[in-house]
Short mmCIF file of C-alpha atoms in Angstrom, two decimals:
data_model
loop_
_atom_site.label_atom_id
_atom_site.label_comp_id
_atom_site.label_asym_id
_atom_site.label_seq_id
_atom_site.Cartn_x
_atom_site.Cartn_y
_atom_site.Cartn_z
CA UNK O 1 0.00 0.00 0.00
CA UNK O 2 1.52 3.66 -0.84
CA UNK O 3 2.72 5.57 1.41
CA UNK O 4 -0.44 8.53 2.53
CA UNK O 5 0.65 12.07 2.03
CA UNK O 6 -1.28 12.50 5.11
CA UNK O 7 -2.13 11.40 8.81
CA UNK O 8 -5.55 12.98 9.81
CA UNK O 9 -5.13 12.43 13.87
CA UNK O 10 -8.33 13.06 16.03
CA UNK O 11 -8.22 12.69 19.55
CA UNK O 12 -11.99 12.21 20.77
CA UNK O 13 -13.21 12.08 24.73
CA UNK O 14 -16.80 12.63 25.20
CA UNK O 15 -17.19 13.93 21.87
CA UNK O 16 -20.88 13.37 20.76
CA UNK O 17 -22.51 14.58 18.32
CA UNK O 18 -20.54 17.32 17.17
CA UNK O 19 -17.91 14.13 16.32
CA UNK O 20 -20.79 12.90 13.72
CA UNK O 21 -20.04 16.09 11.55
CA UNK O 22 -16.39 15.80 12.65
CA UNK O 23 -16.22 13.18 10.99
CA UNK O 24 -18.27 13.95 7.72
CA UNK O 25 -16.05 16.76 7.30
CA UNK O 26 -13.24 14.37 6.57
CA UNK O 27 -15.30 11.72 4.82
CA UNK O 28 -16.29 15.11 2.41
CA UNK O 29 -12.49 15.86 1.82
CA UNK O 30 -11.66 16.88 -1.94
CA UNK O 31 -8.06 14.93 -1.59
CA UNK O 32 -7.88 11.52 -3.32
CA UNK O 33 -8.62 8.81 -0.45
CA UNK O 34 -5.90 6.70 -1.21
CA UNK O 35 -3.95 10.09 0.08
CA UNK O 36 -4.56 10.29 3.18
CA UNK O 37 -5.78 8.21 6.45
CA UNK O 38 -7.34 8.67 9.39
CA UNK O 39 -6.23 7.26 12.86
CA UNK O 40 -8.53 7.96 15.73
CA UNK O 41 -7.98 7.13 19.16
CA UNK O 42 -11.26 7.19 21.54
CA UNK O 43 -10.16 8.03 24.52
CA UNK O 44 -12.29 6.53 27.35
CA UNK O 45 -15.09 7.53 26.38
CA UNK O 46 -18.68 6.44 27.70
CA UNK O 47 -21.53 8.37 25.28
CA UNK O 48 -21.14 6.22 22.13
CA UNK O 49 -17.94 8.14 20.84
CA UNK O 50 -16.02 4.81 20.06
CA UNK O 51 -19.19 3.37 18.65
CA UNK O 52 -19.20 6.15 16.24
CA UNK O 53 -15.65 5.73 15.11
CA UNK O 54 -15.65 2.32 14.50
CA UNK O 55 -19.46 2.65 12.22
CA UNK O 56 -17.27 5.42 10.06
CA UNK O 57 -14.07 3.18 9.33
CA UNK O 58 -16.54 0.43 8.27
CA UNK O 59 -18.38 2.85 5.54
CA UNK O 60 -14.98 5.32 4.79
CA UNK O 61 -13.43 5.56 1.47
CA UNK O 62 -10.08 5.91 3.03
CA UNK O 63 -8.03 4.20 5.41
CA UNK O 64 -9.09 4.08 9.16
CA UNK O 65 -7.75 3.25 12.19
CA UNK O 66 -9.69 3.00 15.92
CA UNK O 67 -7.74 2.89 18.69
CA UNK O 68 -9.71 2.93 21.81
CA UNK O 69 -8.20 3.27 25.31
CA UNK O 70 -9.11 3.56 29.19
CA UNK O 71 -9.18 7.66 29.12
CA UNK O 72 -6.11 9.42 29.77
CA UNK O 73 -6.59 12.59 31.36
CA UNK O 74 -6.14 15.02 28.18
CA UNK O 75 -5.67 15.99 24.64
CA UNK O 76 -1.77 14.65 24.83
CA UNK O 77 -2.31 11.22 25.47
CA UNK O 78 -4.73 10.66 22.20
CA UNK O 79 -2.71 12.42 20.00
CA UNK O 80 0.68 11.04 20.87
CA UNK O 81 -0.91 7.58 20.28
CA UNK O 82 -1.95 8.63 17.13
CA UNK O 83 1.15 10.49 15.87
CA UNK O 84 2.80 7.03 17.20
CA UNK O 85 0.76 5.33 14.74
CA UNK O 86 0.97 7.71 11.48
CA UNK O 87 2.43 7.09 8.31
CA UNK O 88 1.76 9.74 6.67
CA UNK O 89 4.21 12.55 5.30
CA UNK O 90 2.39 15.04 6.67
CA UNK O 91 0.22 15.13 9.80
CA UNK O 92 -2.65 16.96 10.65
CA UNK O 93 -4.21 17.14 14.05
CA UNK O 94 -7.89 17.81 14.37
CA UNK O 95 -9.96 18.03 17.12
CA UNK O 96 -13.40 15.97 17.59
CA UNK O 97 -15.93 18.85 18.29
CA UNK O 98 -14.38 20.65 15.07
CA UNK O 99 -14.70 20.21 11.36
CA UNK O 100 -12.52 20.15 8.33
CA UNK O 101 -12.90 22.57 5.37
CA UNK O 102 -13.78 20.25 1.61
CA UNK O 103 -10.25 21.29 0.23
CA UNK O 104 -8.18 21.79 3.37
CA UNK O 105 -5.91 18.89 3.23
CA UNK O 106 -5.52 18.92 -0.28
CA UNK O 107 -4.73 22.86 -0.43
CA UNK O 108 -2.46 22.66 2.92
CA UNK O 109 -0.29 19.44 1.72
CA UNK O 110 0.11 21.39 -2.07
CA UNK O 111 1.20 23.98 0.20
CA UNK O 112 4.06 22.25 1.96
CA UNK O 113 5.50 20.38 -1.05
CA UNK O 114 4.99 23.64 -3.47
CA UNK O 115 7.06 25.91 -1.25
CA UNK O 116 8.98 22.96 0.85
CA UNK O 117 7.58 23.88 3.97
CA UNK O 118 7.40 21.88 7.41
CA UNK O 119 4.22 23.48 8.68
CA UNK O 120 1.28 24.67 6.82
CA UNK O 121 -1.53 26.69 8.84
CA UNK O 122 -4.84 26.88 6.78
CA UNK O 123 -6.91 29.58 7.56
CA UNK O 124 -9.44 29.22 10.56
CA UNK O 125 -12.97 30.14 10.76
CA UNK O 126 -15.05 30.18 14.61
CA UNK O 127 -18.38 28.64 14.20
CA UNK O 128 -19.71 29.46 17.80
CA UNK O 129 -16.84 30.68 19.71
CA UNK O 130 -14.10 33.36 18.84
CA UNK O 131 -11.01 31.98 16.43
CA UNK O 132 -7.36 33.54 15.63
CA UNK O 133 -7.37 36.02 13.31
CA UNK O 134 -3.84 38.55 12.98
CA UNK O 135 -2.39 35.57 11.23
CA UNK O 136 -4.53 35.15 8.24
CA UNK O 137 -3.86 38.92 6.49
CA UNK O 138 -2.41 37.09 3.51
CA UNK O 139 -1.05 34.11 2.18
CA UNK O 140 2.72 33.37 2.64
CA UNK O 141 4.18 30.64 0.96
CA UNK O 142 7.20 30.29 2.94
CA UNK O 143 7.16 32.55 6.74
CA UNK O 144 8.62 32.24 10.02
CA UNK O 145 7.97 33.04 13.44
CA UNK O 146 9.82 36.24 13.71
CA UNK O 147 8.51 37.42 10.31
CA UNK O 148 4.72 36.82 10.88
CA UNK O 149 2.04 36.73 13.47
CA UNK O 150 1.85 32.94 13.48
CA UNK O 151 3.21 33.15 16.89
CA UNK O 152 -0.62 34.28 18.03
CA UNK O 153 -1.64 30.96 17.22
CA UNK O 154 -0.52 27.88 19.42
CA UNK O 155 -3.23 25.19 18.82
CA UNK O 156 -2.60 22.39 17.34
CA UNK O 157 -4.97 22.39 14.34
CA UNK O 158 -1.84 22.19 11.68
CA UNK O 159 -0.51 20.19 9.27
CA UNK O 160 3.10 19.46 10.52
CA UNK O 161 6.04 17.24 7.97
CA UNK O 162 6.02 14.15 10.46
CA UNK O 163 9.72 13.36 9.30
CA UNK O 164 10.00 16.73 11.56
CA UNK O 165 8.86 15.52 14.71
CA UNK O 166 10.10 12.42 14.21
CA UNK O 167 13.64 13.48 13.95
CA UNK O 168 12.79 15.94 17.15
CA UNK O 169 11.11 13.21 19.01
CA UNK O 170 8.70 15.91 19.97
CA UNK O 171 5.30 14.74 21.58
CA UNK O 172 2.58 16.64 23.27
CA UNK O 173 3.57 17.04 26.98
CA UNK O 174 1.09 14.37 29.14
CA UNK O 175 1.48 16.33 32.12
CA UNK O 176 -1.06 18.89 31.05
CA UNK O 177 -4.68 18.71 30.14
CA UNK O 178 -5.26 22.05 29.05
CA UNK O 179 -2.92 24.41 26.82
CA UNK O 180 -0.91 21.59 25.92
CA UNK O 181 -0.12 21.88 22.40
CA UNK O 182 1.23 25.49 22.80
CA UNK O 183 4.91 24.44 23.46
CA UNK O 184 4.75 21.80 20.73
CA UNK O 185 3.82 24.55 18.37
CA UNK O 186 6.16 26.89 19.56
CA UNK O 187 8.97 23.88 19.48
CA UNK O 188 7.59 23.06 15.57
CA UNK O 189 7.88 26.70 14.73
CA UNK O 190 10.96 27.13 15.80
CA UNK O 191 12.76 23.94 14.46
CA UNK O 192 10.59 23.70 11.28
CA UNK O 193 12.23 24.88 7.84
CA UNK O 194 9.41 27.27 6.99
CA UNK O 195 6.30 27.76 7.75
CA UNK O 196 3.40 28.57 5.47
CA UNK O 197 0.11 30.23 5.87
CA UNK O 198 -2.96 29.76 3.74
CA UNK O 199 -5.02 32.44 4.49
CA UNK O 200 -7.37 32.75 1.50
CA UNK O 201 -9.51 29.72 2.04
CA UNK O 202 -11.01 28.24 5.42
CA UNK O 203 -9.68 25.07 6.30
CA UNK O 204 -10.79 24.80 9.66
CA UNK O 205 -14.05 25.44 11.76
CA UNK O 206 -13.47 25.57 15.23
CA UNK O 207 -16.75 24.47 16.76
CA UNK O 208 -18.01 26.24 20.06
CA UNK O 209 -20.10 23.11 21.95
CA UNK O 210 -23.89 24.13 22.98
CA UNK O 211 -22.85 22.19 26.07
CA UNK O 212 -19.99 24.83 26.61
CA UNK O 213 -17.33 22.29 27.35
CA UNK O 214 -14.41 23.86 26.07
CA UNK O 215 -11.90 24.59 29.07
CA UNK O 216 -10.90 27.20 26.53
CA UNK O 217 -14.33 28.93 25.84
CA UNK O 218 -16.09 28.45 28.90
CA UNK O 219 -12.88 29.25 31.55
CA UNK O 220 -10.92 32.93 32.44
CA UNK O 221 -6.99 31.95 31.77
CA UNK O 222 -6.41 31.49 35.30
CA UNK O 223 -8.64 28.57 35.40
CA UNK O 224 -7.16 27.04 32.55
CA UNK O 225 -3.82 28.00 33.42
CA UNK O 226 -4.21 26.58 37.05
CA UNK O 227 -5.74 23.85 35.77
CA UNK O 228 -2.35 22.38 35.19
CA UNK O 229 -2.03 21.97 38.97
CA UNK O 230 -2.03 19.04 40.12
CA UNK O 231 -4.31 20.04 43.43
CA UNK O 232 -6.71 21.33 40.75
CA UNK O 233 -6.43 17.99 38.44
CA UNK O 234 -7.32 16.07 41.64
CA UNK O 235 -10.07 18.03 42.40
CA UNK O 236 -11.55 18.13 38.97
CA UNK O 237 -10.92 14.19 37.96
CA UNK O 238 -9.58 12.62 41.42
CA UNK O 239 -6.48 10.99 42.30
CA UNK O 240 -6.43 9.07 39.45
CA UNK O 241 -5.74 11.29 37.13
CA UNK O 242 -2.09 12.38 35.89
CA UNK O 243 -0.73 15.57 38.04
CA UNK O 244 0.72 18.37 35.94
CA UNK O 245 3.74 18.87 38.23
CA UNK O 246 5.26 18.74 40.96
CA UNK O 247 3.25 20.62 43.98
CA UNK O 248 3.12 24.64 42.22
CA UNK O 249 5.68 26.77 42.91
CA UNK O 250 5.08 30.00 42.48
CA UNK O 251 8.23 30.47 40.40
CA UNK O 252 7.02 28.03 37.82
CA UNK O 253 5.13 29.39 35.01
CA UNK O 254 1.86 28.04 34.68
CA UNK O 255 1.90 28.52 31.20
CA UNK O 256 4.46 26.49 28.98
CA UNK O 257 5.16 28.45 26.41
CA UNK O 258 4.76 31.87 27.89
CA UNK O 259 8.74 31.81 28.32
CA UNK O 260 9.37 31.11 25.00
CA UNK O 261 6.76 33.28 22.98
CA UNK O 262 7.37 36.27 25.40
CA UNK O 263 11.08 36.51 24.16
CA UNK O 264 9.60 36.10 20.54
CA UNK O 265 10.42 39.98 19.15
CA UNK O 266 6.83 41.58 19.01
CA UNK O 267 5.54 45.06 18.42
CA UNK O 268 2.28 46.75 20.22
CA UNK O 269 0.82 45.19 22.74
CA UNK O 270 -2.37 45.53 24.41
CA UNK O 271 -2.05 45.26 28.41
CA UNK O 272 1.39 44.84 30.49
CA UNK O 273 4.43 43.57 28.72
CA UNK O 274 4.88 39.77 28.62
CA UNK O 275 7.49 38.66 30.94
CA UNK O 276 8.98 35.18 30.49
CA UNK O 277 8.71 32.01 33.16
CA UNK O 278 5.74 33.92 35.17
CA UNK O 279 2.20 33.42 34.54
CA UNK O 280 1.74 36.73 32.96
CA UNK O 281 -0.48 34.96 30.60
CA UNK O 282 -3.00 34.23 32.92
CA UNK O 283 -3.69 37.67 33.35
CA UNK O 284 -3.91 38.26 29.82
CA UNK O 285 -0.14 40.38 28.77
CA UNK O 286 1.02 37.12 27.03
CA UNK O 287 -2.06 35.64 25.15
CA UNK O 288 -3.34 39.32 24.10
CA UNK O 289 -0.48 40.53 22.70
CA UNK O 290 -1.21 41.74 19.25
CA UNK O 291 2.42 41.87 16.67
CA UNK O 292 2.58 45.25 15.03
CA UNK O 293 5.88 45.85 12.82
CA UNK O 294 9.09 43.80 14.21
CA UNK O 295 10.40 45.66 17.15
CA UNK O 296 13.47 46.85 16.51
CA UNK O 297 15.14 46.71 19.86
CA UNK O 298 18.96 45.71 21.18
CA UNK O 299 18.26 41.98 20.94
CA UNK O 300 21.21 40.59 18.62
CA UNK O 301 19.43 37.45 18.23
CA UNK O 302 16.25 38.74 16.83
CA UNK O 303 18.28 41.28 15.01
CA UNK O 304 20.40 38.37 12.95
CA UNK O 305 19.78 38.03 9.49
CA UNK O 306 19.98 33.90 9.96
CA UNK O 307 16.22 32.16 11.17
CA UNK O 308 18.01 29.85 12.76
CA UNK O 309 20.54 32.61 14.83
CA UNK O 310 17.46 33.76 16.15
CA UNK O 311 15.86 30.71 16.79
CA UNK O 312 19.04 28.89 18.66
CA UNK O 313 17.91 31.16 21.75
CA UNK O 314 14.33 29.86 21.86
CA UNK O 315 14.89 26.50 21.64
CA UNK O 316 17.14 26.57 24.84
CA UNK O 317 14.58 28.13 26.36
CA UNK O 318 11.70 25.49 24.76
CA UNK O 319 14.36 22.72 26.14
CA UNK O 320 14.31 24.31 29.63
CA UNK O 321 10.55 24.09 29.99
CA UNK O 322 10.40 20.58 27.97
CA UNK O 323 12.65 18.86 31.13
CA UNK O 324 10.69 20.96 33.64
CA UNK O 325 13.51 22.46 34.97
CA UNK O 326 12.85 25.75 37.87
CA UNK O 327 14.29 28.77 37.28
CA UNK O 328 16.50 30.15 39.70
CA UNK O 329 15.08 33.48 41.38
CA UNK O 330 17.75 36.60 41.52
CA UNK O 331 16.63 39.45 44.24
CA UNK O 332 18.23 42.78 42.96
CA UNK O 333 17.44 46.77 44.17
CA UNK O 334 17.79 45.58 48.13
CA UNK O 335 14.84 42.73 47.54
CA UNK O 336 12.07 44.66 45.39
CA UNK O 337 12.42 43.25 42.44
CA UNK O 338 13.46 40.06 41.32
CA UNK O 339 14.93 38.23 38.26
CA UNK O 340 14.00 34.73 37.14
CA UNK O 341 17.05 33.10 35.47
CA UNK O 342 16.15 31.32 32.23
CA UNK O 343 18.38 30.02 29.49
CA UNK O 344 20.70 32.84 28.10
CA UNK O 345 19.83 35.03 31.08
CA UNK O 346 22.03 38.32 30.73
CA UNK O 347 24.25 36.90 27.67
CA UNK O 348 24.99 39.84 25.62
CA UNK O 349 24.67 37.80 22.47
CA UNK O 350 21.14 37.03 23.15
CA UNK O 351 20.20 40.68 23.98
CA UNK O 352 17.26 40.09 25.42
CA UNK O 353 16.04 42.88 28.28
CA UNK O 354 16.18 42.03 32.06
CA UNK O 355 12.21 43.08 31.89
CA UNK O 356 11.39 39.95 29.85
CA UNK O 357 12.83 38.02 33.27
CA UNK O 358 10.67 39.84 35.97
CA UNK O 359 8.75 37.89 38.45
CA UNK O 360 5.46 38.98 39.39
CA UNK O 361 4.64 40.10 42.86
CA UNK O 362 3.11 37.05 43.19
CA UNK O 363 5.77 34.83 42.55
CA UNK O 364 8.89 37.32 43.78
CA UNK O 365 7.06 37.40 47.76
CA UNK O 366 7.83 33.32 47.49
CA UNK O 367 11.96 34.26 47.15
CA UNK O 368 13.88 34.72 49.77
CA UNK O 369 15.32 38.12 50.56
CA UNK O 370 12.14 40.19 48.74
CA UNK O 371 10.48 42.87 50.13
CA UNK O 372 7.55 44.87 49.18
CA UNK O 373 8.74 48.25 47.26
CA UNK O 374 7.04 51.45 48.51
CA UNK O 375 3.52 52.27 46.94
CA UNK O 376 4.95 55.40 45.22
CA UNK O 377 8.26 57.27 46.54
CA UNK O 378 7.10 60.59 44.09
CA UNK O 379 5.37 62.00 46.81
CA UNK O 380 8.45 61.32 49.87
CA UNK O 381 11.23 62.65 46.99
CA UNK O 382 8.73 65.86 46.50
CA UNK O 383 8.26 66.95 49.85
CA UNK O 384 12.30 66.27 50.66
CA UNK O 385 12.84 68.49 47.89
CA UNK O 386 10.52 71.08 49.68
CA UNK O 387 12.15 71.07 53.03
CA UNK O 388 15.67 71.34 51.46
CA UNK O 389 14.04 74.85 49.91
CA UNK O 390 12.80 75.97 52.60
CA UNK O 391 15.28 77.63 55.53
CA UNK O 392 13.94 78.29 59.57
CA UNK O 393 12.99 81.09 59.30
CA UNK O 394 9.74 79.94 56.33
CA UNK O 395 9.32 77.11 59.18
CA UNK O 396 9.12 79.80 62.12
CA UNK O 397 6.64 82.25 60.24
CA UNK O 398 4.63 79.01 58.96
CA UNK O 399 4.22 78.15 62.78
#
């Protein structure tokens, strides 16, 4: 049997109905059937989900797989078992609740091997919920993430050269069942040669449920963001289920890829600055940022003319977070502020700005040696500035 251009993944938990049109959407797919397959994993499911994916690889023109497991927590688990099982030359990953434009696969894999590309995103359209959109001004044949706003989008709804993460060995990260595909995207972007976007035809629907179970829809960030915690998995699923880390430190970011993407050279912003390895993004600086021209500040890695220059930096920092390592927590100005230490941390050929490494008051009162700055010193500097104008005698007639 040929080898399939590509591997259509879907991870489903729970995912009735909207998996019925899932499901017709790639059963409706433009792209020769011999070109492509579908492996889907069921993923503990107890509504008839596995029931339904086994009745569509009996009836489908092309090849499908059912895997069906005891359920694993999250997204990760499904998918990895899935990408384990592809053999496809591309890989897309699409999510039961969601649907497939008729000529996405087809238009996204001529994409790739037109412009030799290792990720294609098609353009995405919200059917019931809000979806990405600074990313899909125009179509770029062959991008990258410093040069384009595909940064803004970190779910995992792409079609990805498997020969790429299999020479990576990157997987989604099991630990988490929310936000877990952002630092595999981030990761892909950064070690892929090229990335394309195909923003003049919708590929994908991104399906808001009429139950509202999307974490994503339905929580604030610092729900989804503390979901990761493992006192929060155990309260949501009991003991059972997989813990996201260690017990939280507040010097651990509780979003994966906020220390990557907030190094990423950006433009305007709406709300504070990003700052890496805190969870700024649960307060919304990291996930609202909006990219307005390439910032042209004194970072020397953003600044090189070499992709790769700049993306060297990154993927120490994507390496750091992949091994869950904790970075180590600098007080500086006699305890007020303090200074996570990430990869590259002060190295002059990096460039990157001692702001990008700021705790937040939340996490800087956990270090040792911090102490609270003064709610504004304006005022005190003002009126010692007064009293140094003023001589006894203007104190004497005052009294």
């Amino acid at each position: 049997m040929p080898q399939p251009d590509v591997s259509v993944v879907i991870g489903a938990c729970e995912a009735m109905p909207n998996l019925v049109e899932c499901l017709a959407s790639a059963g409706a797919q433009t792209i020769d059937p011999e070109r492509f397959e579908v492996i889907a994993v069921d993923d503990g499911s107890t509504d008839g989900t596995g029931e339904c994916l086994e009745e569509f690889a009996a009836r489908a023109p092309m090849r499908v797989t059912v895997i069906r497991q005891a359920n694993s927590g999250g997204p990760s688990g499904p998918r990895n078992v899935g990408l384990a099982k592809a053999s496809g030359r591309y890989v897309f990953f699409l999510d039961a609740d969601d649907r497939l434009g008729p000529q996405a696969l087809q238009r996204m894999v001529a994409m790739g091997d037109e412009n030799g590309t290792d990720a294609v995103l098609g353009k995405v359209e919200g059917v019931n919920r809000t979806a990405p959109k600074s990313m899909w001004g125009k179509t770029l044949g062959r991008t990258d993430v410093f040069s384009s706003n595909v940064k803004f989008t970190l779910s995992a709804q792409k079609l990805f050269r498997r020969a790429l993460l299999d020479r990576h060995g990157m997987r989604f990260d099991e630990s988490l069942f929310t936000d877990e595909d952002a630092l595999f995207i981030m990761e892909a972007y950064l070690r892929a040669n090229g990335v394309s976007v195909l923003a003049d035809h919708p590929c994908y629907h991104l399906v808001g449920r009429d139950d509202g179970k999307h974490v994503i829809k339905s929580g604030s960030r610092t729900v989804r963001f503390d979901s990761a915690r493992p006192d929060e998995a155990a309260r949501r699923h009991g003991p059972g289920r997989r813990a996201a880390r260690p017990p939280h430190d507040p010097a651990v970011p509780h979003h994966p890829a906020a220390a990557v993407r907030a190094e990423v050279p950006q433009g305007r912003r709406r709300g504070p600055p990003a700052q890496a390895g805190t969870g700024r993004a649960a307060d919304g600086g990291l996930l609202d940022t909006r990219c307005g021209p390439p910032a042209q500040g004194p970072r020397a890695a953003a600044a090189a003319p070499d992709p790769r220059q700049r993306a060297d930096p990154l993927l120490d920092v994507v390496e750091f977070v992949k091994a869950k390592k904790q970075a180590g927590a600098i007080p500086e100005k006699r305890g007020t502020r303090v200074c996570l230490v990430h990869p590259r941390f002060r190295s002059k050929a990096a460039g990157v700005p001692d702001d990008i490494h700021l705790a937040e008051p939340r996490e800087a009162r956990a270090v040792h040696g911090h102490r609270e700055a003064a709610a504004s010193s304006f005022l005190r500097r003002a009126l010692r500035k007064v009293r140094r104008m003023l001589t006894p005698n203007d104190f004497r007639a005052a009294a």
